[in-house]
Structures are given as structure tokens and as C-alpha cells.
mmCIF file of C-alpha atoms and ligand atoms in Angstrom:
data_model
loop_
_atom_site.group_PDB
_atom_site.id
_atom_site.type_symbol
_atom_site.label_atom_id
_atom_site.label_comp_id
_atom_site.label_asym_id
_atom_site.label_seq_id
_atom_site.Cartn_x
_atom_site.Cartn_y
_atom_site.Cartn_z
ATOM 1 C CA UNK A 11 6.449 -36.596 -21.523
ATOM 2 C CA UNK A 12 7.654 -38.094 -18.193
ATOM 3 C CA UNK A 13 6.524 -36.775 -14.846
ATOM 4 C CA UNK A 14 9.763 -34.888 -14.133
ATOM 5 C CA UNK A 15 10.091 -33.295 -17.566
ATOM 6 C CA UNK A 16 6.389 -32.460 -17.474
ATOM 7 C CA UNK A 17 6.879 -30.817 -14.094
ATOM 8 C CA UNK A 18 9.925 -28.859 -15.214
ATOM 9 C CA UNK A 19 8.377 -28.108 -18.604
ATOM 10 C CA UNK A 20 5.337 -26.606 -16.896
ATOM 11 C CA UNK A 21 7.553 -24.730 -14.446
ATOM 12 C CA UNK A 22 9.549 -23.285 -17.344
ATOM 13 C CA UNK A 23 6.352 -22.252 -19.124
ATOM 14 C CA UNK A 24 5.100 -20.645 -15.909
ATOM 15 C CA UNK A 25 8.418 -18.796 -15.466
ATOM 16 C CA UNK A 26 8.354 -17.553 -19.068
ATOM 17 C CA UNK A 27 4.828 -16.257 -18.547
ATOM 18 C CA UNK A 28 5.860 -14.590 -15.311
ATOM 19 C CA UNK A 29 8.954 -13.090 -16.908
ATOM 20 C CA UNK A 30 6.937 -11.344 -19.614
ATOM 21 C CA UNK A 31 7.019 -7.627 -19.037
ATOM 22 C CA UNK A 32 3.878 -5.575 -18.554
ATOM 23 C CA UNK A 33 3.839 -2.483 -20.721
ATOM 24 C CA UNK A 34 1.047 0.069 -20.310
ATOM 25 C CA UNK A 35 -0.022 2.121 -23.317
ATOM 26 C CA UNK A 36 -1.313 5.314 -21.703
ATOM 27 C CA UNK A 37 -3.850 7.474 -23.541
ATOM 28 C CA UNK A 38 -2.952 11.052 -22.658
ATOM 29 C CA UNK A 39 -6.160 12.819 -23.713
ATOM 30 C CA UNK A 40 -9.601 12.558 -22.162
ATOM 31 C CA UNK A 41 -11.770 15.039 -24.105
ATOM 32 C CA UNK A 42 -14.919 13.972 -25.946
ATOM 33 C CA UNK A 43 -14.078 13.326 -29.611
ATOM 34 C CA UNK A 44 -10.385 12.668 -28.897
ATOM 35 C CA UNK A 45 -8.352 10.664 -31.408
ATOM 36 C CA UNK A 46 -6.020 9.019 -28.855
ATOM 37 C CA UNK A 47 -8.000 5.717 -28.731
ATOM 38 C CA UNK A 48 -7.336 5.240 -32.485
ATOM 39 C CA UNK A 49 -3.603 5.849 -32.014
ATOM 40 C CA UNK A 50 -3.425 3.658 -28.901
ATOM 41 C CA UNK A 51 -5.201 0.761 -30.639
ATOM 42 C CA UNK A 52 -2.767 1.011 -33.576
ATOM 43 C CA UNK A 53 0.271 0.928 -31.269
ATOM 44 C CA UNK A 54 -1.187 -2.049 -29.370
ATOM 45 C CA UNK A 55 -1.817 -3.960 -32.599
ATOM 46 C CA UNK A 56 1.811 -3.491 -33.692
ATOM 47 C CA UNK A 57 3.094 -4.297 -30.185
ATOM 48 C CA UNK A 58 0.975 -7.448 -29.722
ATOM 49 C CA UNK A 59 2.448 -8.937 -32.915
ATOM 50 C CA UNK A 60 5.893 -8.877 -31.271
ATOM 51 C CA UNK A 61 4.830 -11.238 -28.464
ATOM 52 C CA UNK A 62 7.554 -9.820 -26.196
ATOM 53 C CA UNK A 63 5.368 -8.298 -23.457
ATOM 54 C CA UNK A 64 1.824 -8.008 -22.152
ATOM 55 C CA UNK A 65 0.620 -4.739 -23.650
ATOM 56 C CA UNK A 66 -2.412 -3.057 -22.044
ATOM 57 C CA UNK A 67 -4.225 0.137 -22.966
ATOM 58 C CA UNK A 68 -4.562 2.383 -19.914
ATOM 59 C CA UNK A 69 -7.157 5.107 -20.427
ATOM 60 C CA UNK A 70 -6.824 7.989 -17.950
ATOM 61 C CA UNK A 71 -10.493 8.846 -18.621
ATOM 62 C CA UNK A 72 -11.580 5.557 -17.002
ATOM 63 C CA UNK A 73 -10.224 6.636 -13.605
ATOM 64 C CA UNK A 74 -12.174 9.897 -13.320
ATOM 65 C CA UNK A 75 -9.272 11.486 -11.464
ATOM 66 C CA UNK A 76 -10.151 14.826 -9.864
ATOM 67 C CA UNK A 77 -7.476 17.521 -9.979
ATOM 68 C CA UNK A 78 -4.792 16.526 -7.486
ATOM 69 C CA UNK A 79 -5.675 17.769 -4.002
ATOM 70 C CA UNK A 80 -9.158 18.919 -5.007
ATOM 71 C CA UNK A 81 -11.611 18.279 -2.179
ATOM 72 C CA UNK A 82 -14.501 15.887 -2.745
ATOM 73 C CA UNK A 83 -12.744 13.781 -5.357
ATOM 74 C CA UNK A 84 -13.495 10.089 -5.778
ATOM 75 C CA UNK A 85 -10.712 8.331 -3.883
ATOM 76 C CA UNK A 86 -11.454 4.993 -5.583
ATOM 77 C CA UNK A 87 -10.323 6.417 -8.921
ATOM 78 C CA UNK A 88 -6.969 7.399 -7.433
ATOM 79 C CA UNK A 89 -6.512 3.953 -5.862
ATOM 80 C CA UNK A 90 -7.296 2.245 -9.160
ATOM 81 C CA UNK A 91 -4.880 4.558 -10.963
ATOM 82 C CA UNK A 92 -2.093 3.729 -8.512
ATOM 83 C CA UNK A 93 -2.728 -0.007 -8.918
ATOM 84 C CA UNK A 94 -2.863 0.184 -12.724
ATOM 85 C CA UNK A 95 0.495 1.991 -12.932
ATOM 86 C CA UNK A 96 2.228 0.004 -10.174
ATOM 87 C CA UNK A 97 1.787 -3.274 -12.057
ATOM 88 C CA UNK A 98 3.526 -2.012 -15.227
ATOM 89 C CA UNK A 99 7.230 -2.488 -16.001
ATOM 90 C CA UNK A 100 7.260 0.156 -18.717
ATOM 91 C CA UNK A 101 5.060 2.518 -20.680
ATOM 92 C CA UNK A 102 4.215 3.919 -24.064
ATOM 93 C CA UNK A 103 2.713 7.377 -23.704
ATOM 94 C CA UNK A 104 0.261 8.414 -26.419
ATOM 95 C CA UNK A 105 0.840 12.147 -26.354
ATOM 96 C CA UNK A 106 -1.112 14.908 -28.077
ATOM 97 C CA UNK A 107 0.004 18.505 -28.254
ATOM 98 C CA UNK A 108 -2.171 21.039 -26.407
ATOM 99 C CA UNK A 109 -0.797 24.606 -26.436
ATOM 100 C CA UNK A 110 2.742 23.367 -27.088
ATOM 101 C CA UNK A 111 2.633 20.951 -24.137
ATOM 102 C CA UNK A 112 0.957 17.811 -22.853
ATOM 103 C CA UNK A 113 -2.695 17.757 -21.772
ATOM 104 C CA UNK A 114 -3.689 18.884 -18.291
ATOM 105 C CA UNK A 115 -5.203 15.415 -17.812
ATOM 106 C CA UNK A 116 -1.869 13.668 -18.410
ATOM 107 C CA UNK A 117 0.055 16.110 -16.201
ATOM 108 C CA UNK A 118 -2.486 15.610 -13.415
ATOM 109 C CA UNK A 119 -2.335 11.818 -13.765
ATOM 110 C CA UNK A 120 1.478 11.911 -13.663
ATOM 111 C CA UNK A 121 1.450 14.161 -10.578
ATOM 112 C CA UNK A 122 -0.793 11.722 -8.670
ATOM 113 C CA UNK A 123 1.913 9.076 -8.279
ATOM 114 C CA UNK A 124 5.605 8.832 -7.505
ATOM 115 C CA UNK A 125 7.003 5.392 -6.580
ATOM 116 C CA UNK A 126 4.626 3.734 -9.055
ATOM 117 C CA UNK A 127 6.509 5.471 -11.891
ATOM 118 C CA UNK A 128 10.043 5.206 -10.514
ATOM 119 C CA UNK A 129 12.747 3.131 -12.243
ATOM 120 C CA UNK A 130 10.722 2.181 -15.286
ATOM 121 C CA UNK A 131 11.224 2.890 -19.001
ATOM 122 C CA UNK A 132 8.984 4.646 -21.494
ATOM 123 C CA UNK A 133 8.530 5.397 -25.153
ATOM 124 C CA UNK A 134 6.518 8.304 -26.525
ATOM 125 C CA UNK A 135 4.219 8.292 -29.553
ATOM 126 C CA UNK A 136 2.961 11.793 -30.213
ATOM 127 C CA UNK A 137 0.854 13.736 -32.670
ATOM 128 C CA UNK A 138 0.140 17.333 -33.543
ATOM 129 C CA UNK A 139 0.758 19.864 -36.305
ATOM 130 C CA UNK A 140 4.513 19.297 -35.931
ATOM 131 C CA UNK A 141 4.232 15.715 -34.731
ATOM 132 C CA UNK A 142 3.631 16.696 -31.109
ATOM 133 C CA UNK A 143 7.368 17.421 -30.797
ATOM 134 C CA UNK A 144 6.980 20.299 -28.331
ATOM 135 C CA UNK A 145 4.661 18.308 -26.050
ATOM 136 C CA UNK A 146 7.117 15.409 -26.158
ATOM 137 C CA UNK A 147 10.027 17.563 -25.029
ATOM 138 C CA UNK A 148 7.942 18.840 -22.089
ATOM 139 C CA UNK A 149 7.003 15.277 -21.161
ATOM 140 C CA UNK A 150 10.666 14.200 -21.235
ATOM 141 C CA UNK A 151 11.454 16.820 -18.584
ATOM 142 C CA UNK A 152 8.627 15.594 -16.353
ATOM 143 C CA UNK A 153 9.607 11.936 -16.773
ATOM 144 C CA UNK A 154 13.147 12.725 -15.623
ATOM 145 C CA UNK A 155 11.774 13.985 -12.315
ATOM 146 C CA UNK A 156 9.717 10.786 -11.932
ATOM 147 C CA UNK A 157 12.746 8.545 -12.631
ATOM 148 C CA UNK A 158 11.237 7.232 -15.845
ATOM 149 C CA UNK A 159 13.875 6.508 -18.494
ATOM 150 C CA UNK A 160 12.454 7.692 -21.827
ATOM 151 C CA UNK A 161 13.975 6.165 -24.949
ATOM 152 C CA UNK A 162 15.332 8.086 -27.932
ATOM 153 C CA UNK A 163 13.208 6.714 -30.795
ATOM 154 C CA UNK A 164 10.037 8.750 -30.970
ATOM 155 C CA UNK A 165 7.289 8.066 -33.510
ATOM 156 C CA UNK A 166 5.899 11.523 -34.319
ATOM 157 C CA UNK A 167 2.601 11.592 -36.201
ATOM 158 C CA UNK A 168 1.486 14.575 -38.230
ATOM 159 C CA UNK A 169 -2.108 15.793 -38.059
ATOM 160 C CA UNK A 170 -1.695 16.649 -41.772
ATOM 161 C CA UNK A 171 -0.168 13.486 -43.222
ATOM 162 C CA UNK A 172 -1.050 10.719 -40.737
ATOM 163 C CA UNK A 173 -4.682 11.754 -40.247
ATOM 164 C CA UNK A 174 -7.454 12.600 -42.679
ATOM 165 C CA UNK A 175 -9.192 15.878 -41.813
ATOM 166 C CA UNK A 176 -7.129 15.857 -38.606
ATOM 167 C CA UNK A 177 -9.432 13.218 -37.126
ATOM 168 C CA UNK A 178 -9.362 9.905 -39.049
ATOM 169 C CA UNK A 179 -6.125 8.168 -38.255
ATOM 170 C CA UNK A 180 -4.440 6.868 -41.435
ATOM 171 C CA UNK A 181 -0.758 6.511 -40.507
ATOM 172 C CA UNK A 182 1.919 6.578 -43.214
ATOM 173 C CA UNK A 183 3.413 3.110 -43.744
ATOM 174 C CA UNK A 184 6.873 4.002 -42.351
ATOM 175 C CA UNK A 185 5.377 4.933 -38.953
ATOM 176 C CA UNK A 186 4.931 1.259 -38.095
ATOM 177 C CA UNK A 187 8.723 0.719 -38.295
ATOM 178 C CA UNK A 188 9.219 3.667 -36.023
ATOM 179 C CA UNK A 189 6.896 2.121 -33.384
ATOM 180 C CA UNK A 190 8.836 -1.150 -33.551
ATOM 181 C CA UNK A 191 12.178 0.659 -33.249
ATOM 182 C CA UNK A 192 10.852 2.531 -30.205
ATOM 183 C CA UNK A 193 9.700 -0.754 -28.606
ATOM 184 C CA UNK A 194 13.099 -2.300 -29.399
ATOM 185 C CA UNK A 195 14.481 0.266 -26.940
ATOM 186 C CA UNK A 196 11.655 0.226 -24.357
ATOM 187 C CA UNK A 197 11.728 -3.553 -23.802
ATOM 188 C CA UNK A 198 15.417 -3.996 -22.830
ATOM 189 C CA UNK A 199 15.380 -0.869 -20.662
ATOM 190 C CA UNK A 200 12.191 -2.058 -18.915
ATOM 191 C CA UNK A 201 13.833 -5.429 -18.318
ATOM 192 C CA UNK A 202 17.040 -3.842 -16.997
ATOM 193 C CA UNK A 203 15.260 -1.433 -14.661
ATOM 194 C CA UNK A 204 13.143 -4.251 -13.212
ATOM 195 C CA UNK A 205 16.327 -5.633 -11.651
ATOM 196 C CA UNK A 206 16.835 -2.518 -9.487
ATOM 197 C CA UNK A 207 13.293 -2.150 -8.205
HETATM 198 C C1 FMN B 19 -6.776 22.844 -26.220
HETATM 199 C C2 FMN B 19 -6.063 22.433 -27.469
HETATM 200 C C3 FMN B 19 -4.855 22.995 -27.763
HETATM 201 C C4 FMN B 19 -4.128 22.586 -28.891
HETATM 202 N N1 FMN B 19 -2.905 23.112 -29.132
HETATM 203 C C5 FMN B 19 -2.139 22.599 -30.111
HETATM 204 C C6 FMN B 19 -0.782 22.997 -30.258
HETATM 205 O O1 FMN B 19 -0.263 23.818 -29.545
HETATM 206 N N2 FMN B 19 -0.042 22.420 -31.235
HETATM 207 C C7 FMN B 19 -0.569 21.471 -32.074
HETATM 208 O O2 FMN B 19 0.166 20.955 -32.898
HETATM 209 N N3 FMN B 19 -1.852 21.071 -31.956
HETATM 210 C C8 FMN B 19 -2.649 21.606 -31.004
HETATM 211 N N4 FMN B 19 -3.951 21.196 -30.859
HETATM 212 C C9 FMN B 19 -4.484 20.226 -31.814
HETATM 213 C C10 FMN B 19 -4.400 18.838 -31.226
HETATM 214 O O3 FMN B 19 -3.077 18.344 -31.260
HETATM 215 C C11 FMN B 19 -5.338 17.892 -31.973
HETATM 216 O O4 FMN B 19 -6.655 18.397 -31.853
HETATM 217 C C12 FMN B 19 -5.295 16.492 -31.426
HETATM 218 O O5 FMN B 19 -6.222 15.700 -32.141
HETATM 219 C C13 FMN B 19 -5.651 16.463 -29.951
HETATM 220 O O6 FMN B 19 -5.574 15.155 -29.444
HETATM 221 P P1 FMN B 19 -6.880 14.386 -28.953
HETATM 222 O O7 FMN B 19 -7.802 14.295 -30.156
HETATM 223 O O8 FMN B 19 -6.413 13.025 -28.557
HETATM 224 O O9 FMN B 19 -7.497 15.173 -27.852
HETATM 225 C C14 FMN B 19 -4.692 21.603 -29.753
HETATM 226 C C15 FMN B 19 -5.942 21.056 -29.451
HETATM 227 C C16 FMN B 19 -6.617 21.452 -28.321
HETATM 228 C C17 FMN B 19 -7.945 20.801 -27.987
#
């Protein structure tokens, strides 16, 4: 390869790398014994095979966020949370149903930030006795206020048929297609919204 083509070839490779979107897979639960890490790892495995974005698991539990506005909280956790979200172009929320809604931990983590969420896209993968459908609808309302465009396709996992004993994640085969169809919508919307930020 000549000097010029090598230079431009490298530049192109660099650009392609830079152009790759960053998609954060956010684990919405933080309790001891939670199943969200199993679901998040499964989504990441499917997503990584696509090669169309840099997919990263973002675990709210790692940031030790106090309740918003609570005195004596660890400010470094909030700073890290802001940085982790700001660098993403889009999200996949791993959502579990708690009392027909999302977890307090996820609501608190959403409330912490504003601009970091704005003008980005998101998909939702949920679970619960009815696939986490009620929690998902609550989350959609919250995302609207944060200017996050949530896509239509929604993989909904049943605690009865996609888990064994409600705890060991054994997803039905068709669920994988649903994750890919959801990502087929998240990626172009994330790309489009990047142009207006
Ligand atoms: C506080 C609490 C409330 C729950 N409420 C509901 C509910 O309203 N509907 C439902 O389908 N499942 C409900 N569940 C069951 C959870 O969806 C199930 O335990 C799930 O595994 C929780 O996600 P996690 O393991 O990631 O924390 C509830 C669980 C907890 C801990």
C-alpha cells in the first residue's frame, strides 16, 4: 500500500471507528439477588454479534447514587453517572416490574440527569409476570419528558416462560429475534438524533 492510500486508509478506518455509536445497556435493578445482570449480558451478547455499535453494560449499582437531593451523598458517584450517560448515543433499558412500575433505583438515576439524556434513542427490554409491560409504559412516559425517543419494538420476557423458578434466565428462542428487531430501530434513531445534538 502506497503512502497516500495508507494514510487515507488509516484515516478511513479511524473515521469508521469514531462513527460507531455508543449504546449503553442500563441495568435497572440494584437489589441483592437481582436477575438483571443475566438479562443484560444476554442482550449484550446478541448486540455485540451485530458489530454496529459499541455496546456497554451500565450498572446503576456501581455508582452508589444517593436519593436525589439527599444530604451527605457521595458526589463522585453522581459525577461518574453523568459522565457514563453523556458519552452514550443511545440506550437499552433492562427494566423489571416493581409494583406495576419501574424500580425506585432507575427512577432516581433518571432524575439525576437532564441534558445527558436529551435527544437520544432507547429500546426497552423488560420482564415480569406480564413481561414487565406496565413498568415499560411508565418508563415511556418518563423518557418523553427527558427527550429520549423510545422505539416501538419491545422484547417482553415472562418470569414464567423465560426464567426457571423466576430466577434462572432461560429465554425462549424467539426472544433473540425480538432483541435484534428492537436494535434495528434503536441504531438508526440514535444515528439520526446525533446530528441534532
Ligand atoms: C418490590 C417488588 C415488587 C414487585 N412487583 C411486581 C409487579 O408489580 N409485577 C410483576 O410482574 N412482578 C413484580 N415483582 C417481581 C419482579 O418482577 C421479579 O422479582 C424480578 O426478578 C425483579 O427484577 P430483579 O431481579 O432484576 O430485581 C416485584 C418484585 C419486587 C422485589
